[in-house]
Amino acid sequence: MKLSLRFKSGKLEVELFDTPTARALLEALPFESRAQTWGEEVYFTTPVSAKLEPDAKQIVEPGTVCFWTEGDAIALPYGRTPISTDERPKLASRCNVLGSIVGDPKRLAAVKGGETVRVEKL
């Protein structure tokens, strides 16, 4: 399962795992949102609500696609966040792991807060 994320600054491809949250996101497509940034993370709200899954994590690798259940948002960390204790991204709280960004996640550095993001199935 793949998604396309289109920002003013560029387009990203996302490979999703087969999880309950990922399936719910696919059913909600397409949708638009506004990107926000937090350190080296881009996140945006979705029309989906989900519960924490058993394998939810707070510390992930750059390029991991996460779902922040407390904000109904997709979180795309590509480096350190304000609460990181090492080089890995540390999310605001535990998040469901949805998949990964195809290619270099550092491309997210070009995304500015307030940009529109369009999420579509590939």
JSON list of N, CA, C and O in Angstrom, two decimals, residues 54-86:
[
{"chain": "A", "resi": 54, "resn": "PRO", "atom": "N", "xyz": [-0.60, -2.12, 19.71]},
{"chain": "A", "resi": 54, "resn": "PRO", "atom": "CA", "xyz": [0.35, -2.74, 20.64]},
{"chain": "A", "resi": 54, "resn": "PRO", "atom": "C", "xyz": [1.82, -2.41, 20.37]},
{"chain": "A", "resi": 54, "resn": "PRO", "atom": "O", "xyz": [2.61, -2.34, 21.29]},
{"chain": "A", "resi": 55, "resn": "ASP", "atom": "N", "xyz": [2.19, -2.18, 19.10]},
{"chain": "A", "resi": 55, "resn": "ASP", "atom": "CA", "xyz": [3.60, -1.91, 18.78]},
{"chain": "A", "resi": 55, "resn": "ASP", "atom": "C", "xyz": [3.91, -0.42, 18.66]},
{"chain": "A", "resi": 55, "resn": "ASP", "atom": "O", "xyz": [4.92, -0.03, 18.07]},
{"chain": "A", "resi": 56, "resn": "ALA", "atom": "N", "xyz": [3.07, 0.44, 19.25]},
{"chain": "A", "resi": 56, "resn": "ALA", "atom": "CA", "xyz": [3.30, 1.89, 19.21]},
{"chain": "A", "resi": 56, "resn": "ALA", "atom": "C", "xyz": [4.66, 2.23, 19.83]},
{"chain": "A", "resi": 56, "resn": "ALA", "atom": "O", "xyz": [5.10, 1.59, 20.78]},
{"chain": "A", "resi": 57, "resn": "LYS", "atom": "N", "xyz": [5.32, 3.26, 19.27]},
{"chain": "A", "resi": 57, "resn": "LYS", "atom": "CA", "xyz": [6.66, 3.65, 19.74]},
{"chain": "A", "resi": 57, "resn": "LYS", "atom": "C", "xyz": [6.74, 5.16, 19.90]},
{"chain": "A", "resi": 57, "resn": "LYS", "atom": "O", "xyz": [6.03, 5.90, 19.23]},
{"chain": "A", "resi": 58, "resn": "GLN", "atom": "N", "xyz": [7.67, 5.58, 20.75]},
{"chain": "A", "resi": 58, "resn": "GLN", "atom": "CA", "xyz": [7.94, 7.01, 20.89]},
{"chain": "A", "resi": 58, "resn": "GLN", "atom": "C", "xyz": [9.26, 7.39, 20.22]},
{"chain": "A", "resi": 58, "resn": "GLN", "atom": "O", "xyz": [9.40, 8.48, 19.70]},
{"chain": "A", "resi": 59, "resn": "ILE", "atom": "N", "xyz": [10.23, 6.48, 20.23]},
{"chain": "A", "resi": 59, "resn": "ILE", "atom": "CA", "xyz": [11.52, 6.73, 19.58]},
{"chain": "A", "resi": 59, "resn": "ILE", "atom": "C", "xyz": [11.56, 5.87, 18.32]},
{"chain": "A", "resi": 59, "resn": "ILE", "atom": "O", "xyz": [11.38, 4.65, 18.38]},
{"chain": "A", "resi": 60, "resn": "VAL", "atom": "N", "xyz": [11.78, 6.52, 17.17]},
{"chain": "A", "resi": 60, "resn": "VAL", "atom": "CA", "xyz": [11.75, 5.85, 15.88]},
{"chain": "A", "resi": 60, "resn": "VAL", "atom": "C", "xyz": [12.97, 6.26, 15.04]},
{"chain": "A", "resi": 60, "resn": "VAL", "atom": "O", "xyz": [13.71, 7.17, 15.44]},
{"chain": "A", "resi": 61, "resn": "GLU", "atom": "N", "xyz": [13.12, 5.64, 13.91]},
{"chain": "A", "resi": 61, "resn": "GLU", "atom": "CA", "xyz": [14.18, 6.02, 12.97]},
{"chain": "A", "resi": 61, "resn": "GLU", "atom": "C", "xyz": [13.68, 7.14, 12.06]},
{"chain": "A", "resi": 61, "resn": "GLU", "atom": "O", "xyz": [12.48, 7.22, 11.78]},
{"chain": "A", "resi": 62, "resn": "PRO", "atom": "N", "xyz": [14.58, 8.00, 11.56]},
{"chain": "A", "resi": 62, "resn": "PRO", "atom": "CA", "xyz": [14.15, 9.02, 10.59]},
{"chain": "A", "resi": 62, "resn": "PRO", "atom": "C", "xyz": [13.47, 8.36, 9.40]},
{"chain": "A", "resi": 62, "resn": "PRO", "atom": "O", "xyz": [13.90, 7.31, 8.93]},
{"chain": "A", "resi": 63, "resn": "GLY", "atom": "N", "xyz": [12.39, 8.98, 8.94]},
{"chain": "A", "resi": 63, "resn": "GLY", "atom": "CA", "xyz": [11.67, 8.44, 7.79]},
{"chain": "A", "resi": 63, "resn": "GLY", "atom": "C", "xyz": [10.54, 7.50, 8.15]},
{"chain": "A", "resi": 63, "resn": "GLY", "atom": "O", "xyz": [9.82, 7.03, 7.28]},
{"chain": "A", "resi": 64, "resn": "THR", "atom": "N", "xyz": [10.37, 7.21, 9.45]},
{"chain": "A", "resi": 64, "resn": "THR", "atom": "CA", "xyz": [9.26, 6.37, 9.89]},
{"chain": "A", "resi": 64, "resn": "THR", "atom": "C", "xyz": [7.97, 7.18, 9.79]},
{"chain": "A", "resi": 64, "resn": "THR", "atom": "O", "xyz": [7.92, 8.35, 10.19]},
{"chain": "A", "resi": 65, "resn": "VAL", "atom": "N", "xyz": [6.93, 6.58, 9.24]},
{"chain": "A", "resi": 65, "resn": "VAL", "atom": "CA", "xyz": [5.63, 7.24, 9.15]},
{"chain": "A", "resi": 65, "resn": "VAL", "atom": "C", "xyz": [4.82, 6.80, 10.36]},
{"chain": "A", "resi": 65, "resn": "VAL", "atom": "O", "xyz": [4.63, 5.61, 10.58]},
{"chain": "A", "resi": 66, "resn": "CYS", "atom": "N", "xyz": [4.37, 7.79, 11.14]},
{"chain": "A", "resi": 66, "resn": "CYS", "atom": "CA", "xyz": [3.70, 7.49, 12.41]},
{"chain": "A", "resi": 66, "resn": "CYS", "atom": "C", "xyz": [2.33, 8.14, 12.44]},
{"chain": "A", "resi": 66, "resn": "CYS", "atom": "O", "xyz": [2.06, 9.10, 11.72]},
{"chain": "A", "resi": 67, "resn": "PHE", "atom": "N", "xyz": [1.46, 7.60, 13.31]},
{"chain": "A", "resi": 67, "resn": "PHE", "atom": "CA", "xyz": [0.15, 8.20, 13.54]},
{"chain": "A", "resi": 67, "resn": "PHE", "atom": "C", "xyz": [0.06, 8.57, 15.01]},
{"chain": "A", "resi": 67, "resn": "PHE", "atom": "O", "xyz": [0.13, 7.71, 15.88]},
{"chain": "A", "resi": 68, "resn": "TRP", "atom": "N", "xyz": [-0.08, 9.87, 15.26]},
{"chain": "A", "resi": 68, "resn": "TRP", "atom": "CA", "xyz": [-0.18, 10.39, 16.62]},
{"chain": "A", "resi": 68, "resn": "TRP", "atom": "C", "xyz": [-1.66, 10.35, 17.02]},
{"chain": "A", "resi": 68, "resn": "TRP", "atom": "O", "xyz": [-2.46, 11.16, 16.56]},
{"chain": "A", "resi": 69, "resn": "THR", "atom": "N", "xyz": [-2.01, 9.38, 17.86]},
{"chain": "A", "resi": 69, "resn": "THR", "atom": "CA", "xyz": [-3.42, 9.17, 18.21]},
{"chain": "A", "resi": 69, "resn": "THR", "atom": "C", "xyz": [-4.00, 10.33, 19.02]},
{"chain": "A", "resi": 69, "resn": "THR", "atom": "O", "xyz": [-5.19, 10.61, 18.94]},
{"chain": "A", "resi": 70, "resn": "GLU", "atom": "N", "xyz": [-3.16, 11.01, 19.80]},
{"chain": "A", "resi": 70, "resn": "GLU", "atom": "CA", "xyz": [-3.65, 12.11, 20.62]},
{"chain": "A", "resi": 70, "resn": "GLU", "atom": "C", "xyz": [-4.05, 13.33, 19.79]},
{"chain": "A", "resi": 70, "resn": "GLU", "atom": "O", "xyz": [-4.80, 14.18, 20.25]},
{"chain": "A", "resi": 71, "resn": "GLY", "atom": "N", "xyz": [-3.53, 13.43, 18.56]},
{"chain": "A", "resi": 71, "resn": "GLY", "atom": "CA", "xyz": [-3.85, 14.57, 17.70]},
{"chain": "A", "resi": 71, "resn": "GLY", "atom": "C", "xyz": [-4.49, 14.18, 16.39]},
{"chain": "A", "resi": 71, "resn": "GLY", "atom": "O", "xyz": [-4.68, 15.03, 15.53]},
{"chain": "A", "resi": 72, "resn": "ASP", "atom": "N", "xyz": [-4.81, 12.88, 16.22]},
{"chain": "A", "resi": 72, "resn": "ASP", "atom": "CA", "xyz": [-5.36, 12.37, 14.96]},
{"chain": "A", "resi": 72, "resn": "ASP", "atom": "C", "xyz": [-4.51, 12.84, 13.77]},
{"chain": "A", "resi": 72, "resn": "ASP", "atom": "O", "xyz": [-5.04, 13.30, 12.75]},
{"chain": "A", "resi": 73, "resn": "ALA", "atom": "N", "xyz": [-3.21, 12.71, 13.91]},
{"chain": "A", "resi": 73, "resn": "ALA", "atom": "CA", "xyz": [-2.29, 13.28, 12.93]},
{"chain": "A", "resi": 73, "resn": "ALA", "atom": "C", "xyz": [-1.24, 12.28, 12.45]},
{"chain": "A", "resi": 73, "resn": "ALA", "atom": "O", "xyz": [-0.85, 11.38, 13.19]},
{"chain": "A", "resi": 74, "resn": "ILE", "atom": "N", "xyz": [-0.80, 12.49, 11.22]},
{"chain": "A", "resi": 74, "resn": "ILE", "atom": "CA", "xyz": [0.35, 11.77, 10.71]},
{"chain": "A", "resi": 74, "resn": "ILE", "atom": "C", "xyz": [1.59, 12.56, 11.12]},
{"chain": "A", "resi": 74, "resn": "ILE", "atom": "O", "xyz": [1.64, 13.79, 10.96]},
{"chain": "A", "resi": 75, "resn": "ALA", "atom": "N", "xyz": [2.58, 11.87, 11.66]},
{"chain": "A", "resi": 75, "resn": "ALA", "atom": "CA", "xyz": [3.85, 12.48, 12.06]},
{"chain": "A", "resi": 75, "resn": "ALA", "atom": "C", "xyz": [4.95, 11.89, 11.18]},
{"chain": "A", "resi": 75, "resn": "ALA", "atom": "O", "xyz": [5.05, 10.66, 11.05]},
{"chain": "A", "resi": 76, "resn": "LEU", "atom": "N", "xyz": [5.76, 12.78, 10.60]},
{"chain": "A", "resi": 76, "resn": "LEU", "atom": "CA", "xyz": [6.83, 12.36, 9.70]},
{"chain": "A", "resi": 76, "resn": "LEU", "atom": "C", "xyz": [8.17, 12.88, 10.21]},
{"chain": "A", "resi": 76, "resn": "LEU", "atom": "O", "xyz": [8.67, 13.91, 9.78]},
{"chain": "A", "resi": 77, "resn": "PRO", "atom": "N", "xyz": [8.78, 12.19, 11.17]},
{"chain": "A", "resi": 77, "resn": "PRO", "atom": "CA", "xyz": [10.06, 12.64, 11.69]},
{"chain": "A", "resi": 77, "resn": "PRO", "atom": "C", "xyz": [11.20, 12.31, 10.72]},
{"chain": "A", "resi": 77, "resn": "PRO", "atom": "O", "xyz": [11.24, 11.23, 10.16]},
{"chain": "A", "resi": 78, "resn": "TYR", "atom": "N", "xyz": [12.09, 13.28, 10.52]},
{"chain": "A", "resi": 78, "resn": "TYR", "atom": "CA", "xyz": [13.24, 13.05, 9.65]},
{"chain": "A", "resi": 78, "resn": "TYR", "atom": "C", "xyz": [14.56, 13.35, 10.36]},
{"chain": "A", "resi": 78, "resn": "TYR", "atom": "O", "xyz": [15.64, 13.27, 9.77]},
{"chain": "A", "resi": 79, "resn": "GLY", "atom": "N", "xyz": [14.49, 13.68, 11.64]},
{"chain": "A", "resi": 79, "resn": "GLY", "atom": "CA", "xyz": [15.67, 13.98, 12.44]},
{"chain": "A", "resi": 79, "resn": "GLY", "atom": "C", "xyz": [15.26, 14.23, 13.88]},
{"chain": "A", "resi": 79, "resn": "GLY", "atom": "O", "xyz": [14.21, 13.77, 14.33]},
{"chain": "A", "resi": 80, "resn": "ARG", "atom": "N", "xyz": [16.07, 15.01, 14.57]},
{"chain": "A", "resi": 80, "resn": "ARG", "atom": "CA", "xyz": [15.81, 15.28, 15.99]},
{"chain": "A", "resi": 80, "resn": "ARG", "atom": "C", "xyz": [14.58, 16.14, 16.20]},
{"chain": "A", "resi": 80, "resn": "ARG", "atom": "O", "xyz": [14.30, 17.04, 15.42]},
{"chain": "A", "resi": 81, "resn": "THR", "atom": "N", "xyz": [13.85, 15.85, 17.27]},
{"chain": "A", "resi": 81, "resn": "THR", "atom": "CA", "xyz": [12.75, 16.71, 17.71]},
{"chain": "A", "resi": 81, "resn": "THR", "atom": "C", "xyz": [13.22, 17.44, 18.97]},
{"chain": "A", "resi": 81, "resn": "THR", "atom": "O", "xyz": [14.28, 17.11, 19.52]},
{"chain": "A", "resi": 82, "resn": "PRO", "atom": "N", "xyz": [12.46, 18.42, 19.45]},
{"chain": "A", "resi": 82, "resn": "PRO", "atom": "CA", "xyz": [12.89, 19.16, 20.64]},
{"chain": "A", "resi": 82, "resn": "PRO", "atom": "C", "xyz": [13.11, 18.29, 21.88]},
{"chain": "A", "resi": 82, "resn": "PRO", "atom": "O", "xyz": [13.81, 18.72, 22.80]},
{"chain": "A", "resi": 83, "resn": "ILE", "atom": "N", "xyz": [12.54, 17.09, 21.93]},
{"chain": "A", "resi": 83, "resn": "ILE", "atom": "CA", "xyz": [12.73, 16.24, 23.12]},
{"chain": "A", "resi": 83, "resn": "ILE", "atom": "C", "xyz": [13.65, 15.03, 22.86]},
{"chain": "A", "resi": 83, "resn": "ILE", "atom": "O", "xyz": [13.77, 14.16, 23.71]},
{"chain": "A", "resi": 84, "resn": "SER", "atom": "N", "xyz": [14.30, 15.00, 21.70]},
{"chain": "A", "resi": 84, "resn": "SER", "atom": "CA", "xyz": [15.23, 13.90, 21.41]},
{"chain": "A", "resi": 84, "resn": "SER", "atom": "C", "xyz": [16.38, 13.90, 22.40]},
{"chain": "A", "resi": 84, "resn": "SER", "atom": "O", "xyz": [16.87, 14.96, 22.82]},
{"chain": "A", "resi": 85, "resn": "THR", "atom": "N", "xyz": [16.81, 12.70, 22.77]},
{"chain": "A", "resi": 85, "resn": "THR", "atom": "CA", "xyz": [17.95, 12.57, 23.68]},
{"chain": "A", "resi": 85, "resn": "THR", "atom": "C", "xyz": [19.18, 12.03, 22.96]},
{"chain": "A", "resi": 85, "resn": "THR", "atom": "O", "xyz": [20.26, 11.95, 23.54]},
{"chain": "A", "resi": 86, "resn": "ASP", "atom": "N", "xyz": [19.03, 11.65, 21.70]},
{"chain": "A", "resi": 86, "resn": "ASP", "atom": "CA", "xyz": [20.16, 11.26, 20.85]},
{"chain": "A", "resi": 86, "resn": "ASP", "atom": "C", "xyz": [19.80, 11.70, 19.43]},
{"chain": "A", "resi": 86, "resn": "ASP", "atom": "O", "xyz": [18.96, 12.57, 19.25]}
]
